[in-house]
């Protein structure tokens, strides 16, 4: 049985991490049986979640999880896609993962009110006297990552402009279809679904959410993903 190691539900989402939502969707879309486990980042080979474990073998990183499902289990949700569809799907996926993701991080970790509603809860297990120190250290690391990536160097207005362009591109590729490049899901729908569901999270003050909400096709798409894949999970049924 495949084990998915992720953070577990939080922020009214299947998982606070869009990459963990993506991995959950990949596994659900694959139709293979799997079990959800609370992951431990210290045991993750890349220091990040998600990862899966199958017969003692660890596969870290959502893209390598997808490749594992393809190569080990012969599940290929991209079967039948044209080269153009494959190209568009991959480009959209990586734009969300390597560009838009950093806007999510910026909003949740560097806006104090958002941090208090969300990420601060990750530190509840840290002994109280140490907690402020640990929080300050991790926040500094997140800011350094944002600076290193470049997203942290933009003004809020510049970030909003980039969000409009990126989200507009996804909305344009989706158009009036049910899924990203055809009427049935392909692998990239796990990523797009994860990021649209996460981006529409109601918990945070989020210019990004406003941008996504401005595209009715993306809102309907996110609702379709939630209904198809996460509705049965009680802890999420009241979430937006
Ligand atoms: N490329 C990875 C990204 C995973 C990722 O960034 N995970 C974040 C949560 S959203 C994480 O575990 N971060 C912990 C850290 O950076 O210390 C994937 O596709 O799985």
PDB file of C-alpha atoms and ligand atoms in Angstrom:
ATOM      1  CA  UNK A   1       0.000   0.000   0.000  1.00  0.00           C
ATOM      2  CA  UNK A   2       1.289   3.461  -0.897  1.00  0.00           C
ATOM      3  CA  UNK A   3       1.584   5.889   2.005  1.00  0.00           C
ATOM      4  CA  UNK A   4       1.239   9.616   1.315  1.00  0.00           C
ATOM      5  CA  UNK A   5       3.178  11.658   3.848  1.00  0.00           C
ATOM      6  CA  UNK A   6       1.815  15.204   4.056  1.00  0.00           C
ATOM      7  CA  UNK A   7       0.898  17.801   6.677  1.00  0.00           C
ATOM      8  CA  UNK A   8      -2.791  16.849   6.996  1.00  0.00           C
ATOM      9  CA  UNK A   9      -5.843  19.103   6.710  1.00  0.00           C
ATOM     10  CA  UNK A  10      -5.432  22.711   7.788  1.00  0.00           C
ATOM     11  CA  UNK A  11      -6.609  26.265   6.953  1.00  0.00           C
ATOM     12  CA  UNK A  12      -9.922  24.770   5.772  1.00  0.00           C
ATOM     13  CA  UNK A  13      -7.957  23.012   3.033  1.00  0.00           C
ATOM     14  CA  UNK A  14      -7.160  19.350   2.413  1.00  0.00           C
ATOM     15  CA  UNK A  15      -3.609  20.385   3.341  1.00  0.00           C
ATOM     16  CA  UNK A  16      -1.924  23.770   3.967  1.00  0.00           C
ATOM     17  CA  UNK A  17       0.629  22.839   1.279  1.00  0.00           C
ATOM     18  CA  UNK A  18      -0.515  23.070  -2.349  1.00  0.00           C
ATOM     19  CA  UNK A  19       2.116  20.451  -3.205  1.00  0.00           C
ATOM     20  CA  UNK A  20       0.576  18.032  -0.712  1.00  0.00           C
ATOM     21  CA  UNK A  21      -2.906  18.706  -2.136  1.00  0.00           C
ATOM     22  CA  UNK A  22      -1.397  18.030  -5.562  1.00  0.00           C
ATOM     23  CA  UNK A  23       0.104  14.702  -4.439  1.00  0.00           C
ATOM     24  CA  UNK A  24      -3.214  13.705  -2.857  1.00  0.00           C
ATOM     25  CA  UNK A  25      -4.961  14.504  -6.146  1.00  0.00           C
ATOM     26  CA  UNK A  26      -2.349  12.600  -8.167  1.00  0.00           C
ATOM     27  CA  UNK A  27      -2.957   9.528  -6.056  1.00  0.00           C
ATOM     28  CA  UNK A  28      -6.733   9.881  -6.157  1.00  0.00           C
ATOM     29  CA  UNK A  29      -6.660  10.408  -9.912  1.00  0.00           C
ATOM     30  CA  UNK A  30      -4.429   7.344 -10.328  1.00  0.00           C
ATOM     31  CA  UNK A  31      -7.115   5.168  -8.731  1.00  0.00           C
ATOM     32  CA  UNK A  32      -4.463   3.315  -6.705  1.00  0.00           C
ATOM     33  CA  UNK A  33      -5.202   2.600  -3.050  1.00  0.00           C
ATOM     34  CA  UNK A  34      -3.223   4.769  -0.647  1.00  0.00           C
ATOM     35  CA  UNK A  35      -3.123   5.755   2.966  1.00  0.00           C
ATOM     36  CA  UNK A  36      -2.640   9.304   4.303  1.00  0.00           C
ATOM     37  CA  UNK A  37       0.001   9.724   7.007  1.00  0.00           C
ATOM     38  CA  UNK A  38       1.194  12.778   8.908  1.00  0.00           C
ATOM     39  CA  UNK A  39       4.634  13.431   7.472  1.00  0.00           C
ATOM     40  CA  UNK A  40       7.837  14.338   9.235  1.00  0.00           C
ATOM     41  CA  UNK A  41       9.970  16.829   7.326  1.00  0.00           C
ATOM     42  CA  UNK A  42      13.077  15.646   9.150  1.00  0.00           C
ATOM     43  CA  UNK A  43      12.621  12.220   7.580  1.00  0.00           C
ATOM     44  CA  UNK A  44      11.968  13.639   4.113  1.00  0.00           C
ATOM     45  CA  UNK A  45      15.014  13.233   1.841  1.00  0.00           C
ATOM     46  CA  UNK A  46      14.642  16.764   0.483  1.00  0.00           C
ATOM     47  CA  UNK A  47      13.495  18.269   3.784  1.00  0.00           C
ATOM     48  CA  UNK A  48      10.106  18.960   2.177  1.00  0.00           C
ATOM     49  CA  UNK A  49       6.704  17.331   1.920  1.00  0.00           C
ATOM     50  CA  UNK A  50       4.980  15.604   0.214  1.00  0.00           C
ATOM     51  CA  UNK A  51       6.650  12.266  -0.149  1.00  0.00           C
ATOM     52  CA  UNK A  52       5.275   8.781  -0.648  1.00  0.00           C
ATOM     53  CA  UNK A  53       6.542   5.517   0.760  1.00  0.00           C
ATOM     54  CA  UNK A  54       5.949   2.252  -1.049  1.00  0.00           C
ATOM     55  CA  UNK A  55       7.442  -1.029   0.163  1.00  0.00           C
ATOM     56  CA  UNK A  56      10.072   0.908   2.087  1.00  0.00           C
ATOM     57  CA  UNK A  57      11.045   3.028  -0.915  1.00  0.00           C
ATOM     58  CA  UNK A  58      10.691   6.790  -0.429  1.00  0.00           C
ATOM     59  CA  UNK A  59       9.760   9.004  -3.351  1.00  0.00           C
ATOM     60  CA  UNK A  60      10.043  12.695  -2.534  1.00  0.00           C
ATOM     61  CA  UNK A  61       8.701  15.624  -4.579  1.00  0.00           C
ATOM     62  CA  UNK A  62       5.283  15.743  -6.203  1.00  0.00           C
ATOM     63  CA  UNK A  63       6.629  15.565  -9.762  1.00  0.00           C
ATOM     64  CA  UNK A  64       8.658  12.452  -8.979  1.00  0.00           C
ATOM     65  CA  UNK A  65       5.609  10.973  -7.283  1.00  0.00           C
ATOM     66  CA  UNK A  66       3.734  11.421 -10.551  1.00  0.00           C
ATOM     67  CA  UNK A  67       6.589   9.820 -12.519  1.00  0.00           C
ATOM     68  CA  UNK A  68       6.642   6.922 -10.057  1.00  0.00           C
ATOM     69  CA  UNK A  69       2.909   6.352 -10.595  1.00  0.00           C
ATOM     70  CA  UNK A  70       3.531   6.335 -14.344  1.00  0.00           C
ATOM     71  CA  UNK A  71       6.624   4.157 -14.399  1.00  0.00           C
ATOM     72  CA  UNK A  72       5.978   1.749 -11.543  1.00  0.00           C
ATOM     73  CA  UNK A  73       2.230   1.419 -11.833  1.00  0.00           C
ATOM     74  CA  UNK A  74       1.623   2.153 -15.494  1.00  0.00           C
ATOM     75  CA  UNK A  75      -0.892   4.911 -14.731  1.00  0.00           C
ATOM     76  CA  UNK A  76      -0.658   7.695 -17.287  1.00  0.00           C
ATOM     77  CA  UNK A  77      -3.247  10.419 -17.085  1.00  0.00           C
ATOM     78  CA  UNK A  78      -1.577  12.239 -19.983  1.00  0.00           C
ATOM     79  CA  UNK A  79      -2.249   9.354 -22.374  1.00  0.00           C
ATOM     80  CA  UNK A  80      -3.796  10.659 -25.558  1.00  0.00           C
ATOM     81  CA  UNK A  81      -2.664  14.267 -25.108  1.00  0.00           C
ATOM     82  CA  UNK A  82      -1.179  15.949 -28.166  1.00  0.00           C
ATOM     83  CA  UNK A  83       2.340  17.368 -27.927  1.00  0.00           C
ATOM     84  CA  UNK A  84       0.794  20.840 -27.748  1.00  0.00           C
ATOM     85  CA  UNK A  85      -1.495  19.851 -24.866  1.00  0.00           C
ATOM     86  CA  UNK A  86       1.420  18.255 -23.049  1.00  0.00           C
ATOM     87  CA  UNK A  87       3.494  21.409 -23.515  1.00  0.00           C
ATOM     88  CA  UNK A  88       0.722  23.691 -22.288  1.00  0.00           C
ATOM     89  CA  UNK A  89      -0.012  21.421 -19.322  1.00  0.00           C
ATOM     90  CA  UNK A  90       3.630  21.288 -18.224  1.00  0.00           C
ATOM     91  CA  UNK A  91       4.138  25.038 -18.672  1.00  0.00           C
ATOM     92  CA  UNK A  92       1.050  25.903 -16.619  1.00  0.00           C
ATOM     93  CA  UNK A  93       2.026  23.408 -13.942  1.00  0.00           C
ATOM     94  CA  UNK A  94       5.516  24.763 -13.523  1.00  0.00           C
ATOM     95  CA  UNK A  95       4.364  28.400 -13.603  1.00  0.00           C
ATOM     96  CA  UNK A  96       2.112  27.628 -10.654  1.00  0.00           C
ATOM     97  CA  UNK A  97       4.737  25.636  -8.757  1.00  0.00           C
ATOM     98  CA  UNK A  98       7.761  27.825  -9.316  1.00  0.00           C
ATOM     99  CA  UNK A  99       6.169  31.276  -9.608  1.00  0.00           C
ATOM    100  CA  UNK A 100       2.670  31.543  -8.153  1.00  0.00           C
ATOM    101  CA  UNK A 101       3.614  29.358  -5.180  1.00  0.00           C
ATOM    102  CA  UNK A 102       5.899  32.102  -3.917  1.00  0.00           C
ATOM    103  CA  UNK A 103       3.015  34.566  -3.878  1.00  0.00           C
ATOM    104  CA  UNK A 104       1.142  32.132  -1.628  1.00  0.00           C
ATOM    105  CA  UNK A 105       4.180  31.922   0.663  1.00  0.00           C
ATOM    106  CA  UNK A 106       4.580  35.698   0.668  1.00  0.00           C
ATOM    107  CA  UNK A 107       0.935  36.292   1.593  1.00  0.00           C
ATOM    108  CA  UNK A 108       0.782  33.669   4.329  1.00  0.00           C
ATOM    109  CA  UNK A 109       4.170  34.198   5.967  1.00  0.00           C
ATOM    110  CA  UNK A 110       4.998  37.891   5.656  1.00  0.00           C
ATOM    111  CA  UNK A 111       1.589  39.494   6.309  1.00  0.00           C
ATOM    112  CA  UNK A 112       1.286  39.435  10.104  1.00  0.00           C
ATOM    113  CA  UNK A 113      -2.497  38.938  10.260  1.00  0.00           C
ATOM    114  CA  UNK A 114      -2.244  36.007   7.845  1.00  0.00           C
ATOM    115  CA  UNK A 115       0.670  34.485   9.691  1.00  0.00           C
ATOM    116  CA  UNK A 116      -1.312  34.630  12.948  1.00  0.00           C
ATOM    117  CA  UNK A 117      -4.327  32.923  11.362  1.00  0.00           C
ATOM    118  CA  UNK A 118      -2.300  30.278   9.589  1.00  0.00           C
ATOM    119  CA  UNK A 119       1.367  29.340   9.838  1.00  0.00           C
ATOM    120  CA  UNK A 120       1.681  30.369  13.513  1.00  0.00           C
ATOM    121  CA  UNK A 121      -0.273  27.217  14.375  1.00  0.00           C
ATOM    122  CA  UNK A 122       2.537  25.052  12.976  1.00  0.00           C
ATOM    123  CA  UNK A 123       4.594  26.027  16.013  1.00  0.00           C
ATOM    124  CA  UNK A 124       2.154  25.046  18.746  1.00  0.00           C
ATOM    125  CA  UNK A 125       4.166  21.939  19.599  1.00  0.00           C
ATOM    126  CA  UNK A 126       7.308  24.017  20.261  1.00  0.00           C
ATOM    127  CA  UNK A 127       7.768  24.654  24.023  1.00  0.00           C
ATOM    128  CA  UNK A 128       6.345  28.096  24.838  1.00  0.00           C
ATOM    129  CA  UNK A 129       9.605  29.713  26.043  1.00  0.00           C
ATOM    130  CA  UNK A 130      11.359  28.755  22.790  1.00  0.00           C
ATOM    131  CA  UNK A 131       8.474  29.493  20.453  1.00  0.00           C
ATOM    132  CA  UNK A 132       9.101  33.198  19.693  1.00  0.00           C
ATOM    133  CA  UNK A 133      12.735  32.426  18.887  1.00  0.00           C
ATOM    134  CA  UNK A 134      11.897  29.514  16.608  1.00  0.00           C
ATOM    135  CA  UNK A 135       9.169  31.525  14.858  1.00  0.00           C
ATOM    136  CA  UNK A 136      11.554  34.450  14.290  1.00  0.00           C
ATOM    137  CA  UNK A 137      14.197  32.077  12.909  1.00  0.00           C
ATOM    138  CA  UNK A 138      11.831  30.327  10.482  1.00  0.00           C
ATOM    139  CA  UNK A 139      10.257  33.616   9.372  1.00  0.00           C
ATOM    140  CA  UNK A 140      13.745  34.926   8.602  1.00  0.00           C
ATOM    141  CA  UNK A 141      14.460  31.805   6.560  1.00  0.00           C
ATOM    142  CA  UNK A 142      11.208  32.220   4.628  1.00  0.00           C
ATOM    143  CA  UNK A 143      12.046  35.863   3.867  1.00  0.00           C
ATOM    144  CA  UNK A 144      15.503  34.812   2.669  1.00  0.00           C
ATOM    145  CA  UNK A 145      13.915  32.188   0.407  1.00  0.00           C
ATOM    146  CA  UNK A 146      11.496  34.785  -0.972  1.00  0.00           C
ATOM    147  CA  UNK A 147      14.380  37.165  -1.594  1.00  0.00           C
ATOM    148  CA  UNK A 148      16.481  34.421  -3.198  1.00  0.00           C
ATOM    149  CA  UNK A 149      13.622  33.423  -5.486  1.00  0.00           C
ATOM    150  CA  UNK A 150      12.995  37.055  -6.363  1.00  0.00           C
ATOM    151  CA  UNK A 151       9.306  37.173  -5.412  1.00  0.00           C
ATOM    152  CA  UNK A 152      10.202  38.914  -2.172  1.00  0.00           C
ATOM    153  CA  UNK A 153      11.787  41.796  -4.081  1.00  0.00           C
ATOM    154  CA  UNK A 154       8.586  42.961  -5.769  1.00  0.00           C
ATOM    155  CA  UNK A 155       6.310  45.672  -4.438  1.00  0.00           C
ATOM    156  CA  UNK A 156       2.740  44.602  -3.638  1.00  0.00           C
ATOM    157  CA  UNK A 157       1.583  46.349  -6.839  1.00  0.00           C
ATOM    158  CA  UNK A 158       4.167  44.474  -8.917  1.00  0.00           C
ATOM    159  CA  UNK A 159       3.159  41.167  -7.335  1.00  0.00           C
ATOM    160  CA  UNK A 160      -0.489  41.881  -8.078  1.00  0.00           C
ATOM    161  CA  UNK A 161       0.395  42.594 -11.701  1.00  0.00           C
ATOM    162  CA  UNK A 162       2.281  39.287 -11.939  1.00  0.00           C
ATOM    163  CA  UNK A 163      -0.598  37.453 -10.247  1.00  0.00           C
ATOM    164  CA  UNK A 164      -3.031  38.897 -12.814  1.00  0.00           C
ATOM    165  CA  UNK A 165      -0.818  37.759 -15.676  1.00  0.00           C
ATOM    166  CA  UNK A 166      -0.217  34.261 -14.282  1.00  0.00           C
ATOM    167  CA  UNK A 167      -3.799  33.582 -13.219  1.00  0.00           C
ATOM    168  CA  UNK A 168      -5.064  35.087 -16.475  1.00  0.00           C
ATOM    169  CA  UNK A 169      -2.862  32.637 -18.375  1.00  0.00           C
ATOM    170  CA  UNK A 170      -4.318  29.653 -16.498  1.00  0.00           C
ATOM    171  CA  UNK A 171      -7.857  30.943 -17.049  1.00  0.00           C
ATOM    172  CA  UNK A 172      -7.135  31.392 -20.760  1.00  0.00           C
ATOM    173  CA  UNK A 173      -5.767  27.855 -21.170  1.00  0.00           C
ATOM    174  CA  UNK A 174      -8.740  26.380 -19.279  1.00  0.00           C
ATOM    175  CA  UNK A 175     -11.362  28.362 -21.165  1.00  0.00           C
ATOM    176  CA  UNK A 176     -14.781  26.732 -20.911  1.00  0.00           C
ATOM    177  CA  UNK A 177     -13.460  23.165 -20.595  1.00  0.00           C
ATOM    178  CA  UNK A 178     -14.108  21.069 -17.501  1.00  0.00           C
ATOM    179  CA  UNK A 179     -10.405  20.328 -17.044  1.00  0.00           C
ATOM    180  CA  UNK A 180      -7.202  22.033 -18.116  1.00  0.00           C
ATOM    181  CA  UNK A 181      -6.587  20.797 -21.654  1.00  0.00           C
ATOM    182  CA  UNK A 182      -9.525  18.426 -22.306  1.00  0.00           C
ATOM    183  CA  UNK A 183     -12.801  17.385 -20.749  1.00  0.00           C
ATOM    184  CA  UNK A 184     -11.122  14.723 -18.555  1.00  0.00           C
ATOM    185  CA  UNK A 185      -8.315  15.342 -16.045  1.00  0.00           C
ATOM    186  CA  UNK A 186      -4.671  15.002 -17.039  1.00  0.00           C
ATOM    187  CA  UNK A 187      -1.786  15.034 -14.553  1.00  0.00           C
ATOM    188  CA  UNK A 188      -1.515  18.831 -14.598  1.00  0.00           C
ATOM    189  CA  UNK A 189      -5.045  19.064 -13.234  1.00  0.00           C
ATOM    190  CA  UNK A 190      -3.667  17.831  -9.919  1.00  0.00           C
ATOM    191  CA  UNK A 191      -1.419  20.885  -9.806  1.00  0.00           C
ATOM    192  CA  UNK A 192      -3.914  23.385 -11.163  1.00  0.00           C
ATOM    193  CA  UNK A 193      -6.627  21.980  -8.899  1.00  0.00           C
ATOM    194  CA  UNK A 194      -4.352  22.195  -5.873  1.00  0.00           C
ATOM    195  CA  UNK A 195      -3.308  25.759  -6.548  1.00  0.00           C
ATOM    196  CA  UNK A 196      -6.797  27.023  -7.347  1.00  0.00           C
ATOM    197  CA  UNK A 197      -8.253  25.392  -4.234  1.00  0.00           C
ATOM    198  CA  UNK A 198      -5.369  26.750  -2.110  1.00  0.00           C
ATOM    199  CA  UNK A 199      -5.484  30.180  -3.752  1.00  0.00           C
ATOM    200  CA  UNK A 200      -9.189  30.539  -2.989  1.00  0.00           C
ATOM    201  CA  UNK A 201      -8.650  29.731   0.715  1.00  0.00           C
ATOM    202  CA  UNK A 202     -10.907  32.084   2.712  1.00  0.00           C
ATOM    203  CA  UNK A 203      -8.722  32.214   5.798  1.00  0.00           C
ATOM    204  CA  UNK A 204      -6.288  34.812   4.552  1.00  0.00           C
ATOM    205  CA  UNK A 205      -6.357  38.407   3.360  1.00  0.00           C
ATOM    206  CA  UNK A 206      -5.233  37.622  -0.113  1.00  0.00           C
ATOM    207  CA  UNK A 207      -4.977  39.780  -3.228  1.00  0.00           C
ATOM    208  CA  UNK A 208      -4.218  36.522  -5.050  1.00  0.00           C
ATOM    209  CA  UNK A 209      -7.612  35.128  -4.040  1.00  0.00           C
ATOM    210  CA  UNK A 210      -9.245  38.262  -5.429  1.00  0.00           C
ATOM    211  CA  UNK A 211      -7.477  37.715  -8.753  1.00  0.00           C
ATOM    212  CA  UNK A 212      -8.561  34.051  -8.977  1.00  0.00           C
ATOM    213  CA  UNK A 213     -12.090  34.926  -7.869  1.00  0.00           C
ATOM    214  CA  UNK A 214     -12.264  37.343 -10.806  1.00  0.00           C
ATOM    215  CA  UNK A 215     -12.262  34.351 -13.204  1.00  0.00           C
ATOM    216  CA  UNK A 216     -15.574  32.463 -12.986  1.00  0.00           C
ATOM    217  CA  UNK A 217     -14.130  29.528 -14.936  1.00  0.00           C
ATOM    218  CA  UNK A 218     -11.367  29.068 -12.330  1.00  0.00           C
ATOM    219  CA  UNK A 219     -13.817  29.345  -9.430  1.00  0.00           C
ATOM    220  CA  UNK A 220     -16.058  26.714 -11.039  1.00  0.00           C
ATOM    221  CA  UNK A 221     -13.024  24.539 -11.747  1.00  0.00           C
ATOM    222  CA  UNK A 222     -11.858  24.703  -8.099  1.00  0.00           C
ATOM    223  CA  UNK A 223     -15.382  23.839  -6.916  1.00  0.00           C
ATOM    224  CA  UNK A 224     -15.410  20.875  -9.329  1.00  0.00           C
ATOM    225  CA  UNK A 225     -12.083  19.622  -7.938  1.00  0.00           C
ATOM    226  CA  UNK A 226     -13.270  19.987  -4.339  1.00  0.00           C
ATOM    227  CA  UNK A 227     -16.547  18.237  -5.057  1.00  0.00           C
ATOM    228  CA  UNK A 228     -14.935  15.387  -6.993  1.00  0.00           C
ATOM    229  CA  UNK A 229     -11.988  14.699  -4.709  1.00  0.00           C
ATOM    230  CA  UNK A 230     -12.415  16.226  -1.259  1.00  0.00           C
ATOM    231  CA  UNK A 231     -16.109  16.320  -0.479  1.00  0.00           C
ATOM    232  CA  UNK A 232     -16.210  13.052   1.368  1.00  0.00           C
ATOM    233  CA  UNK A 233     -13.715  14.289   3.937  1.00  0.00           C
ATOM    234  CA  UNK A 234     -15.796  15.495   6.848  1.00  0.00           C
ATOM    235  CA  UNK A 235     -13.216  17.898   8.241  1.00  0.00           C
ATOM    236  CA  UNK A 236     -13.343  19.825   4.973  1.00  0.00           C
ATOM    237  CA  UNK A 237     -17.029  19.839   4.254  1.00  0.00           C
ATOM    238  CA  UNK A 238     -17.667  23.138   6.028  1.00  0.00           C
ATOM    239  CA  UNK A 239     -14.633  24.815   4.466  1.00  0.00           C
ATOM    240  CA  UNK A 240     -14.903  27.294   1.650  1.00  0.00           C
TER     241      UNK A 240
HETATM  242  N1  LIG B   1       9.094  20.634  -5.439  1.00  0.00           N
HETATM  243  C1  LIG B   1       8.435  20.133  -4.250  1.00  0.00           C
HETATM  244  C2  LIG B   1       8.003  21.301  -3.379  1.00  0.00           C
HETATM  245  C3  LIG B   1       7.451  20.851  -2.044  1.00  0.00           C
HETATM  246  C4  LIG B   1       7.408  22.003  -1.052  1.00  0.00           C
HETATM  247  O1  LIG B   1       7.848  23.127  -1.330  1.00  0.00           O
HETATM  248  N2  LIG B   1       6.917  21.708   0.156  1.00  0.00           N
HETATM  249  C5  LIG B   1       6.892  22.700   1.206  1.00  0.00           C
HETATM  250  C6  LIG B   1       5.495  22.891   1.743  1.00  0.00           C
HETATM  251  S1  LIG B   1       4.502  23.744   0.586  1.00  0.00           S
HETATM  252  C7  LIG B   1       7.776  22.247   2.349  1.00  0.00           C
HETATM  253  O2  LIG B   1       7.746  21.103   2.748  1.00  0.00           O
HETATM  254  N3  LIG B   1       8.567  23.171   2.880  1.00  0.00           N
HETATM  255  C8  LIG B   1       9.408  22.931   4.004  1.00  0.00           C
HETATM  256  C9  LIG B   1      10.681  23.718   3.948  1.00  0.00           C
HETATM  257  O3  LIG B   1      10.945  24.355   2.912  1.00  0.00           O
HETATM  258  O4  LIG B   1      11.386  23.691   4.949  1.00  0.00           O
HETATM  259  C10 LIG B   1       7.274  19.243  -4.674  1.00  0.00           C
HETATM  260  O5  LIG B   1       6.805  19.371  -5.820  1.00  0.00           O
HETATM  261  O6  LIG B   1       6.882  18.363  -3.898  1.00  0.00           O
END
